[in-house]
mmCIF file with all atom_site columns, C-alpha atoms in Angstrom:
data_model
loop_
_atom_site.group_PDB
_atom_site.id
_atom_site.type_symbol
_atom_site.label_atom_id
_atom_site.label_alt_id
_atom_site.label_comp_id
_atom_site.label_asym_id
_atom_site.label_entity_id
_atom_site.label_seq_id
_atom_site.pdbx_PDB_ins_code
_atom_site.Cartn_x
_atom_site.Cartn_y
_atom_site.Cartn_z
_atom_site.occupancy
_atom_site.B_iso_or_equiv
_atom_site.pdbx_formal_charge
_atom_site.auth_seq_id
_atom_site.auth_comp_id
_atom_site.auth_asym_id
_atom_site.auth_atom_id
_atom_site.pdbx_PDB_model_num
ATOM 1   C CA . THR A 1 1   ? 0.000  0.000  0.000  1.00 0.00 ? 1   THR A CA 1
ATOM 2   C CA . SER A 1 2   ? 1.335  3.434  -0.934 1.00 0.00 ? 2   SER A CA 1
ATOM 3   C CA . THR A 1 3   ? 0.020  6.703  0.459  1.00 0.00 ? 3   THR A CA 1
ATOM 4   C CA . VAL A 1 4   ? 0.938  9.931  -1.335 1.00 0.00 ? 4   VAL A CA 1
ATOM 5   C CA . VAL A 1 5   ? 0.116  13.357 0.116  1.00 0.00 ? 5   VAL A CA 1
ATOM 6   C CA . ARG A 1 6   ? 0.467  16.408 -2.161 1.00 0.00 ? 6   ARG A CA 1
ATOM 7   C CA . ASP A 1 7   ? -0.596 20.038 -1.753 1.00 0.00 ? 7   ASP A CA 1
ATOM 8   C CA . LEU A 1 8   ? -2.126 19.307 1.635  1.00 0.00 ? 8   LEU A CA 1
ATOM 9   C CA . PHE A 1 9   ? -2.751 23.004 2.291  1.00 0.00 ? 9   PHE A CA 1
ATOM 10  C CA . PHE A 1 10  ? -3.173 24.129 -1.316 1.00 0.00 ? 10  PHE A CA 1
ATOM 11  C CA . ALA A 1 11  ? -6.116 26.420 -0.601 1.00 0.00 ? 11  ALA A CA 1
ATOM 12  C CA . THR A 1 12  ? -5.528 28.020 2.788  1.00 0.00 ? 12  THR A CA 1
ATOM 13  C CA . PRO A 1 13  ? -3.460 26.386 5.520  1.00 0.00 ? 13  PRO A CA 1
ATOM 14  C CA . ALA A 1 14  ? -4.814 26.685 9.014  1.00 0.00 ? 14  ALA A CA 1
ATOM 15  C CA . ARG A 1 15  ? -3.293 29.621 10.881 1.00 0.00 ? 15  ARG A CA 1
ATOM 16  C CA . LEU A 1 16  ? -1.606 30.868 7.702  1.00 0.00 ? 16  LEU A CA 1
ATOM 17  C CA . LYS A 1 17  ? -0.542 34.153 9.281  1.00 0.00 ? 17  LYS A CA 1
ATOM 18  C CA . PHE A 1 18  ? 1.294  32.274 12.027 1.00 0.00 ? 18  PHE A CA 1
ATOM 19  C CA . MET A 1 19  ? 3.363  30.155 9.659  1.00 0.00 ? 19  MET A CA 1
ATOM 20  C CA . LYS A 1 20  ? 7.092  30.791 9.439  1.00 0.00 ? 20  LYS A CA 1
ATOM 21  C CA . GLY A 1 21  ? 9.337  30.864 6.375  1.00 0.00 ? 21  GLY A CA 1
ATOM 22  C CA . GLU A 1 22  ? 9.535  27.999 3.912  1.00 0.00 ? 22  GLU A CA 1
ATOM 23  C CA . ARG A 1 23  ? 12.769 26.667 5.360  1.00 0.00 ? 23  ARG A CA 1
ATOM 24  C CA . ALA A 1 24  ? 11.393 26.579 8.910  1.00 0.00 ? 24  ALA A CA 1
ATOM 25  C CA . GLU A 1 25  ? 8.145  24.933 7.830  1.00 0.00 ? 25  GLU A CA 1
ATOM 26  C CA . SER A 1 26  ? 10.066 22.402 5.730  1.00 0.00 ? 26  SER A CA 1
ATOM 27  C CA . SER A 1 27  ? 12.211 21.542 8.749  1.00 0.00 ? 27  SER A CA 1
ATOM 28  C CA . ALA A 1 28  ? 9.127  21.144 10.940 1.00 0.00 ? 28  ALA A CA 1
ATOM 29  C CA . THR A 1 29  ? 7.507  18.857 8.366  1.00 0.00 ? 29  THR A CA 1
ATOM 30  C CA . SER A 1 30  ? 10.663 16.762 8.150  1.00 0.00 ? 30  SER A CA 1
ATOM 31  C CA . ASP A 1 31  ? 10.706 16.425 11.943 1.00 0.00 ? 31  ASP A CA 1
ATOM 32  C CA . VAL A 1 32  ? 7.112  15.166 11.965 1.00 0.00 ? 32  VAL A CA 1
ATOM 33  C CA . VAL A 1 33  ? 7.895  12.573 9.292  1.00 0.00 ? 33  VAL A CA 1
ATOM 34  C CA . LYS A 1 34  ? 11.005 11.413 11.160 1.00 0.00 ? 34  LYS A CA 1
ATOM 35  C CA . ARG A 1 35  ? 9.084  10.992 14.408 1.00 0.00 ? 35  ARG A CA 1
ATOM 36  C CA . ILE A 1 36  ? 6.438  8.904  12.694 1.00 0.00 ? 36  ILE A CA 1
ATOM 37  C CA . ALA A 1 37  ? 9.036  6.919  10.732 1.00 0.00 ? 37  ALA A CA 1
ATOM 38  C CA . ILE A 1 38  ? 10.822 5.792  13.895 1.00 0.00 ? 38  ILE A CA 1
ATOM 39  C CA . ALA A 1 39  ? 7.546  4.318  15.151 1.00 0.00 ? 39  ALA A CA 1
ATOM 40  C CA . PHE A 1 40  ? 7.002  2.359  11.915 1.00 0.00 ? 40  PHE A CA 1
ATOM 41  C CA . PRO A 1 41  ? 10.355 0.931  10.758 1.00 0.00 ? 41  PRO A CA 1
ATOM 42  C CA . ALA A 1 42  ? 8.721  -1.539 8.351  1.00 0.00 ? 42  ALA A CA 1
ATOM 43  C CA . VAL A 1 43  ? 7.232  1.338  6.335  1.00 0.00 ? 43  VAL A CA 1
ATOM 44  C CA . ARG A 1 44  ? 9.226  3.264  3.727  1.00 0.00 ? 44  ARG A CA 1
ATOM 45  C CA . PHE A 1 45  ? 9.023  7.055  3.974  1.00 0.00 ? 45  PHE A CA 1
ATOM 46  C CA . THR A 1 46  ? 9.942  9.592  1.286  1.00 0.00 ? 46  THR A CA 1
ATOM 47  C CA . LEU A 1 47  ? 9.639  13.354 1.726  1.00 0.00 ? 47  LEU A CA 1
ATOM 48  C CA . ALA A 1 48  ? 10.470 15.683 -1.165 1.00 0.00 ? 48  ALA A CA 1
ATOM 49  C CA . GLY A 1 49  ? 10.510 19.455 -0.735 1.00 0.00 ? 49  GLY A CA 1
ATOM 50  C CA . SER A 1 50  ? 10.205 22.307 -3.204 1.00 0.00 ? 50  SER A CA 1
ATOM 51  C CA . ASP A 1 51  ? 13.821 23.177 -2.397 1.00 0.00 ? 51  ASP A CA 1
ATOM 52  C CA . ARG A 1 52  ? 14.740 19.787 -3.916 1.00 0.00 ? 52  ARG A CA 1
ATOM 53  C CA . SER A 1 53  ? 15.712 18.364 -0.534 1.00 0.00 ? 53  SER A CA 1
ATOM 54  C CA . THR A 1 54  ? 14.605 14.765 -0.109 1.00 0.00 ? 54  THR A CA 1
ATOM 55  C CA . LEU A 1 55  ? 14.244 12.582 2.955  1.00 0.00 ? 55  LEU A CA 1
ATOM 56  C CA . GLU A 1 56  ? 14.482 8.920  2.007  1.00 0.00 ? 56  GLU A CA 1
ATOM 57  C CA . LEU A 1 57  ? 13.988 6.294  4.719  1.00 0.00 ? 57  LEU A CA 1
ATOM 58  C CA . PRO A 1 58  ? 13.971 2.734  3.311  1.00 0.00 ? 58  PRO A CA 1
ATOM 59  C CA . ALA A 1 59  ? 11.833 0.166  5.113  1.00 0.00 ? 59  ALA A CA 1
ATOM 60  C CA . THR A 1 60  ? 13.566 -2.170 7.553  1.00 0.00 ? 60  THR A CA 1
ATOM 61  C CA . ASP A 1 61  ? 11.446 -4.478 9.744  1.00 0.00 ? 61  ASP A CA 1
ATOM 62  C CA . ASP A 1 62  ? 9.740  -4.575 13.135 1.00 0.00 ? 62  ASP A CA 1
ATOM 63  C CA . SER A 1 63  ? 12.493 -6.501 14.918 1.00 0.00 ? 63  SER A CA 1
ATOM 64  C CA . ALA A 1 64  ? 14.735 -4.838 17.488 1.00 0.00 ? 64  ALA A CA 1
ATOM 65  C CA . GLU A 1 65  ? 17.532 -4.778 14.917 1.00 0.00 ? 65  GLU A CA 1
ATOM 66  C CA . GLY A 1 66  ? 15.241 -3.322 12.260 1.00 0.00 ? 66  GLY A CA 1
ATOM 67  C CA . SER A 1 67  ? 14.043 -0.653 14.663 1.00 0.00 ? 67  SER A CA 1
ATOM 68  C CA . LEU A 1 68  ? 17.630 0.323  15.448 1.00 0.00 ? 68  LEU A CA 1
ATOM 69  C CA . ARG A 1 69  ? 18.454 0.508  11.728 1.00 0.00 ? 69  ARG A CA 1
ATOM 70  C CA . ARG A 1 70  ? 15.548 2.913  11.237 1.00 0.00 ? 70  ARG A CA 1
ATOM 71  C CA . VAL A 1 71  ? 16.754 4.971  14.208 1.00 0.00 ? 71  VAL A CA 1
ATOM 72  C CA . ALA A 1 72  ? 20.196 5.138  12.595 1.00 0.00 ? 72  ALA A CA 1
ATOM 73  C CA . GLN A 1 73  ? 18.610 6.367  9.345  1.00 0.00 ? 73  GLN A CA 1
ATOM 74  C CA . VAL A 1 74  ? 17.035 9.241  11.266 1.00 0.00 ? 74  VAL A CA 1
ATOM 75  C CA . MET A 1 75  ? 19.656 9.971  13.928 1.00 0.00 ? 75  MET A CA 1
ATOM 76  C CA . GLY A 1 76  ? 22.803 9.222  11.957 1.00 0.00 ? 76  GLY A CA 1
ATOM 77  C CA . ALA A 1 77  ? 24.868 6.104  11.346 1.00 0.00 ? 77  ALA A CA 1
ATOM 78  C CA . ASP A 1 78  ? 27.117 6.863  14.322 1.00 0.00 ? 78  ASP A CA 1
ATOM 79  C CA . PHE A 1 79  ? 24.275 6.797  16.862 1.00 0.00 ? 79  PHE A CA 1
ATOM 80  C CA . PRO A 1 80  ? 24.064 3.007  17.440 1.00 0.00 ? 80  PRO A CA 1
ATOM 81  C CA . ASP A 1 81  ? 27.765 2.767  18.321 1.00 0.00 ? 81  ASP A CA 1
ATOM 82  C CA . ASN A 1 82  ? 27.419 5.665  20.749 1.00 0.00 ? 82  ASN A CA 1
ATOM 83  C CA . SER A 1 83  ? 24.233 4.569  22.458 1.00 0.00 ? 83  SER A CA 1
ATOM 84  C CA . ILE A 1 84  ? 23.111 2.157  25.153 1.00 0.00 ? 84  ILE A CA 1
ATOM 85  C CA . ALA A 1 85  ? 20.081 -0.108 24.948 1.00 0.00 ? 85  ALA A CA 1
ATOM 86  C CA . ILE A 1 86  ? 17.332 0.420  27.518 1.00 0.00 ? 86  ILE A CA 1
ATOM 87  C CA . ASP A 1 87  ? 14.923 -2.306 28.626 1.00 0.00 ? 87  ASP A CA 1
ATOM 88  C CA . ALA A 1 88  ? 13.176 -1.932 31.969 1.00 0.00 ? 88  ALA A CA 1
ATOM 89  C CA . MET A 1 89  ? 9.820  -2.744 33.517 1.00 0.00 ? 89  MET A CA 1
ATOM 90  C CA . ARG A 1 90  ? 8.094  -1.342 36.589 1.00 0.00 ? 90  ARG A CA 1
ATOM 91  C CA . GLU A 1 91  ? 4.541  -2.029 37.725 1.00 0.00 ? 91  GLU A CA 1
ATOM 92  C CA . GLY A 1 92  ? 3.319  -2.895 34.247 1.00 0.00 ? 92  GLY A CA 1
ATOM 93  C CA . VAL A 1 93  ? 5.068  -0.019 32.469 1.00 0.00 ? 93  VAL A CA 1
ATOM 94  C CA . HIS A 1 94  ? 7.659  -1.219 29.930 1.00 0.00 ? 94  HIS A CA 1
ATOM 95  C CA . LEU A 1 95  ? 10.451 1.086  28.758 1.00 0.00 ? 95  LEU A CA 1
ATOM 96  C CA . THR A 1 96  ? 12.716 0.262  25.815 1.00 0.00 ? 96  THR A CA 1
ATOM 97  C CA . GLY A 1 97  ? 14.925 2.244  23.468 1.00 0.00 ? 97  GLY A CA 1
ATOM 98  C CA . HIS A 1 98  ? 18.419 3.671  23.129 1.00 0.00 ? 98  HIS A CA 1
ATOM 99  C CA . VAL A 1 99  ? 20.135 6.582  24.861 1.00 0.00 ? 99  VAL A CA 1
ATOM 100 C CA . SER A 1 100 ? 23.451 8.209  24.021 1.00 0.00 ? 100 SER A CA 1
ATOM 101 C CA . ILE A 1 101 ? 26.573 7.861  26.103 1.00 0.00 ? 101 ILE A CA 1
ATOM 102 C CA . PRO A 1 102 ? 27.534 11.065 27.990 1.00 0.00 ? 102 PRO A CA 1
ATOM 103 C CA . SER A 1 103 ? 30.192 12.068 25.467 1.00 0.00 ? 103 SER A CA 1
ATOM 104 C CA . PHE A 1 104 ? 27.760 11.928 22.532 1.00 0.00 ? 104 PHE A CA 1
ATOM 105 C CA . THR A 1 105 ? 25.457 14.920 22.881 1.00 0.00 ? 105 THR A CA 1
ATOM 106 C CA . ARG A 1 106 ? 23.791 17.804 21.072 1.00 0.00 ? 106 ARG A CA 1
ATOM 107 C CA . ALA A 1 107 ? 23.438 21.504 21.762 1.00 0.00 ? 107 ALA A CA 1
ATOM 108 C CA . ASN A 1 108 ? 19.633 21.140 21.862 1.00 0.00 ? 108 ASN A CA 1
ATOM 109 C CA . ALA A 1 109 ? 17.034 18.494 22.673 1.00 0.00 ? 109 ALA A CA 1
ATOM 110 C CA . LEU A 1 110 ? 15.655 18.141 19.135 1.00 0.00 ? 110 LEU A CA 1
ATOM 111 C CA . GLN A 1 111 ? 16.957 14.591 18.848 1.00 0.00 ? 111 GLN A CA 1
ATOM 112 C CA . GLN A 1 112 ? 15.088 13.289 21.860 1.00 0.00 ? 112 GLN A CA 1
ATOM 113 C CA . TYR A 1 113 ? 12.276 11.107 20.555 1.00 0.00 ? 113 TYR A CA 1
ATOM 114 C CA . ALA A 1 114 ? 9.619  9.614  22.821 1.00 0.00 ? 114 ALA A CA 1
ATOM 115 C CA . TYR A 1 115 ? 6.713  7.276  22.102 1.00 0.00 ? 115 TYR A CA 1
ATOM 116 C CA . VAL A 1 116 ? 3.807  6.177  24.269 1.00 0.00 ? 116 VAL A CA 1
ATOM 117 C CA . ASN A 1 117 ? 2.094  3.025  23.019 1.00 0.00 ? 117 ASN A CA 1
ATOM 118 C CA . GLY A 1 118 ? 3.534  3.723  19.567 1.00 0.00 ? 118 GLY A CA 1
ATOM 119 C CA . ARG A 1 119 ? 2.392  7.347  19.477 1.00 0.00 ? 119 ARG A CA 1
ATOM 120 C CA . PRO A 1 120 ? 5.100  10.038 19.071 1.00 0.00 ? 120 PRO A CA 1
ATOM 121 C CA . VAL A 1 121 ? 4.821  12.586 21.872 1.00 0.00 ? 121 VAL A CA 1
ATOM 122 C CA . ARG A 1 122 ? 6.602  15.698 23.116 1.00 0.00 ? 122 ARG A CA 1
ATOM 123 C CA . ASP A 1 123 ? 6.012  15.300 26.814 1.00 0.00 ? 123 ASP A CA 1
ATOM 124 C CA . LYS A 1 124 ? 7.473  17.574 29.478 1.00 0.00 ? 124 LYS A CA 1
ATOM 125 C CA . LEU A 1 125 ? 7.550  14.815 32.064 1.00 0.00 ? 125 LEU A CA 1
ATOM 126 C CA . ILE A 1 126 ? 9.589  12.537 29.797 1.00 0.00 ? 126 ILE A CA 1
ATOM 127 C CA . ALA A 1 127 ? 11.913 15.385 28.786 1.00 0.00 ? 127 ALA A CA 1
ATOM 128 C CA . GLY A 1 128 ? 12.408 16.280 32.441 1.00 0.00 ? 128 GLY A CA 1
ATOM 129 C CA . ALA A 1 129 ? 13.139 12.671 33.330 1.00 0.00 ? 129 ALA A CA 1
ATOM 130 C CA . ILE A 1 130 ? 15.822 12.499 30.644 1.00 0.00 ? 130 ILE A CA 1
ATOM 131 C CA . ARG A 1 131 ? 17.414 15.693 31.967 1.00 0.00 ? 131 ARG A CA 1
ATOM 132 C CA . GLY A 1 132 ? 17.279 14.308 35.482 1.00 0.00 ? 132 GLY A CA 1
ATOM 133 C CA . ALA A 1 133 ? 18.889 11.034 34.465 1.00 0.00 ? 133 ALA A CA 1
ATOM 134 C CA . TYR A 1 134 ? 21.838 12.846 32.872 1.00 0.00 ? 134 TYR A CA 1
ATOM 135 C CA . ALA A 1 135 ? 22.061 15.660 35.433 1.00 0.00 ? 135 ALA A CA 1
ATOM 136 C CA . ASP A 1 136 ? 25.248 14.340 37.020 1.00 0.00 ? 136 ASP A CA 1
ATOM 137 C CA . VAL A 1 137 ? 27.076 13.547 33.776 1.00 0.00 ? 137 VAL A CA 1
ATOM 138 C CA . LEU A 1 138 ? 26.174 16.337 31.327 1.00 0.00 ? 138 LEU A CA 1
ATOM 139 C CA . PRO A 1 139 ? 26.675 20.121 31.418 1.00 0.00 ? 139 PRO A CA 1
ATOM 140 C CA . ARG A 1 140 ? 23.438 22.113 31.402 1.00 0.00 ? 140 ARG A CA 1
ATOM 141 C CA . ASP A 1 141 ? 24.052 23.257 27.815 1.00 0.00 ? 141 ASP A CA 1
ATOM 142 C CA . ARG A 1 142 ? 24.356 19.730 26.396 1.00 0.00 ? 142 ARG A CA 1
ATOM 143 C CA . HIS A 1 143 ? 21.542 17.291 25.675 1.00 0.00 ? 143 HIS A CA 1
ATOM 144 C CA . ALA A 1 144 ? 21.449 13.534 25.304 1.00 0.00 ? 144 ALA A CA 1
ATOM 145 C CA . VAL A 1 145 ? 20.296 11.889 22.083 1.00 0.00 ? 145 VAL A CA 1
ATOM 146 C CA . THR A 1 146 ? 17.497 9.466  22.934 1.00 0.00 ? 146 THR A CA 1
ATOM 147 C CA . VAL A 1 147 ? 14.771 7.256  21.509 1.00 0.00 ? 147 VAL A CA 1
ATOM 148 C CA . LEU A 1 148 ? 12.428 5.917  24.184 1.00 0.00 ? 148 LEU A CA 1
ATOM 149 C CA . PHE A 1 149 ? 9.352  3.711  23.842 1.00 0.00 ? 149 PHE A CA 1
ATOM 150 C CA . LEU A 1 150 ? 6.869  3.393  26.701 1.00 0.00 ? 150 LEU A CA 1
ATOM 151 C CA . LYS A 1 151 ? 4.260  0.639  26.625 1.00 0.00 ? 151 LYS A CA 1
ATOM 152 C CA . LEU A 1 152 ? 1.546  0.641  29.253 1.00 0.00 ? 152 LEU A CA 1
ATOM 153 C CA . ASP A 1 153 ? -2.126 -0.005 29.811 1.00 0.00 ? 153 ASP A CA 1
ATOM 154 C CA . PRO A 1 154 ? -4.040 2.642  27.791 1.00 0.00 ? 154 PRO A CA 1
ATOM 155 C CA . ALA A 1 155 ? -6.342 3.053  30.785 1.00 0.00 ? 155 ALA A CA 1
ATOM 156 C CA . ILE A 1 156 ? -3.568 4.696  32.817 1.00 0.00 ? 156 ILE A CA 1
ATOM 157 C CA . VAL A 1 157 ? -2.579 7.326  30.250 1.00 0.00 ? 157 VAL A CA 1
ATOM 158 C CA . ASP A 1 158 ? -4.677 10.130 28.756 1.00 0.00 ? 158 ASP A CA 1
ATOM 159 C CA . VAL A 1 159 ? -3.697 10.958 25.161 1.00 0.00 ? 159 VAL A CA 1
ATOM 160 C CA . ASN A 1 160 ? -6.401 13.591 24.654 1.00 0.00 ? 160 ASN A CA 1
ATOM 161 C CA . VAL A 1 161 ? -4.948 16.472 26.660 1.00 0.00 ? 161 VAL A CA 1
ATOM 162 C CA . HIS A 1 162 ? -3.495 18.235 23.594 1.00 0.00 ? 162 HIS A CA 1
ATOM 163 C CA . PRO A 1 163 ? -5.267 19.105 20.297 1.00 0.00 ? 163 PRO A CA 1
ATOM 164 C CA . ALA A 1 164 ? -2.458 17.514 18.288 1.00 0.00 ? 164 ALA A CA 1
ATOM 165 C CA . LYS A 1 165 ? -2.131 14.681 20.820 1.00 0.00 ? 165 LYS A CA 1
ATOM 166 C CA . ALA A 1 166 ? 1.497  15.697 21.318 1.00 0.00 ? 166 ALA A CA 1
ATOM 167 C CA . ASP A 1 167 ? 1.230  15.647 25.113 1.00 0.00 ? 167 ASP A CA 1
ATOM 168 C CA . VAL A 1 168 ? -0.037 12.902 27.381 1.00 0.00 ? 168 VAL A CA 1
ATOM 169 C CA . ARG A 1 169 ? -1.050 12.692 31.024 1.00 0.00 ? 169 ARG A CA 1
ATOM 170 C CA . PHE A 1 170 ? -0.058 9.672  33.096 1.00 0.00 ? 170 PHE A CA 1
ATOM 171 C CA . ARG A 1 171 ? -2.203 8.513  35.984 1.00 0.00 ? 171 ARG A CA 1
ATOM 172 C CA . ASP A 1 172 ? 0.999  7.937  37.985 1.00 0.00 ? 172 ASP A CA 1
ATOM 173 C CA . PRO A 1 173 ? 3.588  10.420 36.670 1.00 0.00 ? 173 PRO A CA 1
ATOM 174 C CA . GLY A 1 174 ? 5.973  9.588  39.499 1.00 0.00 ? 174 GLY A CA 1
ATOM 175 C CA . LEU A 1 175 ? 6.083  5.963  38.398 1.00 0.00 ? 175 LEU A CA 1
ATOM 176 C CA . VAL A 1 176 ? 6.909  6.900  34.802 1.00 0.00 ? 176 VAL A CA 1
ATOM 177 C CA . ARG A 1 177 ? 9.518  9.473  35.760 1.00 0.00 ? 177 ARG A CA 1
ATOM 178 C CA . GLY A 1 178 ? 11.136 7.100  38.237 1.00 0.00 ? 178 GLY A CA 1
ATOM 179 C CA . LEU A 1 179 ? 11.259 4.319  35.656 1.00 0.00 ? 179 LEU A CA 1
ATOM 180 C CA . ILE A 1 180 ? 12.930 6.532  33.036 1.00 0.00 ? 180 ILE A CA 1
ATOM 181 C CA . VAL A 1 181 ? 15.445 8.114  35.410 1.00 0.00 ? 181 VAL A CA 1
ATOM 182 C CA . GLY A 1 182 ? 16.298 4.814  37.062 1.00 0.00 ? 182 GLY A CA 1
ATOM 183 C CA . ALA A 1 183 ? 16.626 2.853  33.815 1.00 0.00 ? 183 ALA A CA 1
ATOM 184 C CA . ILE A 1 184 ? 18.873 5.422  32.144 1.00 0.00 ? 184 ILE A CA 1
ATOM 185 C CA . ARG A 1 185 ? 21.081 5.861  35.199 1.00 0.00 ? 185 ARG A CA 1
ATOM 186 C CA . GLN A 1 186 ? 21.417 2.104  35.601 1.00 0.00 ? 186 GLN A CA 1
ATOM 187 C CA . ALA A 1 187 ? 22.280 1.674  31.919 1.00 0.00 ? 187 ALA A CA 1
ATOM 188 C CA . LEU A 1 188 ? 24.899 4.416  32.105 1.00 0.00 ? 188 LEU A CA 1
ATOM 189 C CA . ALA A 1 189 ? 26.390 2.864  35.229 1.00 0.00 ? 189 ALA A CA 1
ATOM 190 C CA . ASP A 1 190 ? 26.467 -0.613 33.679 1.00 0.00 ? 190 ASP A CA 1
ATOM 191 C CA . ALA A 1 191 ? 28.118 0.733  30.510 1.00 0.00 ? 191 ALA A CA 1
ATOM 192 C CA . GLY A 1 192 ? 30.741 2.707  32.411 1.00 0.00 ? 192 GLY A CA 1
ATOM 193 C CA . VAL A 1 193 ? 32.412 5.786  30.972 1.00 0.00 ? 193 VAL A CA 1
ATOM 194 C CA . ARG A 1 194 ? 33.510 5.506  27.368 1.00 0.00 ? 194 ARG A CA 1
ATOM 195 C CA . ALA A 1 195 ? 34.297 8.106  24.727 1.00 0.00 ? 195 ALA A CA 1
ATOM 196 C CA . ALA A 1 196 ? 32.121 8.661  21.693 1.00 0.00 ? 196 ALA A CA 1
ATOM 197 C CA . THR A 1 197 ? 33.576 7.249  18.478 1.00 0.00 ? 197 THR A CA 1
ATOM 198 C CA . THR A 1 198 ? 33.041 10.538 16.661 1.00 0.00 ? 198 THR A CA 1
ATOM 199 C CA . GLY A 1 199 ? 32.906 13.078 19.476 1.00 0.00 ? 199 GLY A CA 1
ATOM 200 C CA . ALA A 1 200 ? 29.909 15.265 20.209 1.00 0.00 ? 200 ALA A CA 1
ATOM 201 C CA . ALA A 1 201 ? 26.973 14.754 17.905 1.00 0.00 ? 201 ALA A CA 1
ATOM 202 C CA . GLY A 1 202 ? 26.600 18.443 17.215 1.00 0.00 ? 202 GLY A CA 1
#
């Protein structure tokens, strides 16, 4: 099955007067596609812009290895070698993914991807938990590169608190935060201190 979207806002885009320049909007669109692509590694994604830039993400598969290959397509080929696998469970909440080692960082948090039951989210609680987990090993102006997947009973998370469903509300936010902080800190401790193969990510 192939799905092609063209001229989505050909007539009048919503909130036209609030839109930024073409480059900024193109970057935002690319970010949305990347976030969705990480959640669906077995699907091929192609994004072509009017500036002739193209995002090409070949399909992999739904295995752990296939998921990591898709992450590498989005995050860069050097990410897998500079990341640590996460797999932790607490009270029915399952956390998996990959997080960067302390010497592989970025100047912003744009490459922190989070998913709740397969849905890409930008959640303040998750972002805060990541910061907390790295608080003792990263300067305040550096940010870890992360891809985290949370799986939990849909009954204990509200996905309808944001019009774009970008935010979620957990019934027990302390449980989720504690799981993320604890899992990342434990993974970092188990891995020990090692240098990034290519230095800081950017």
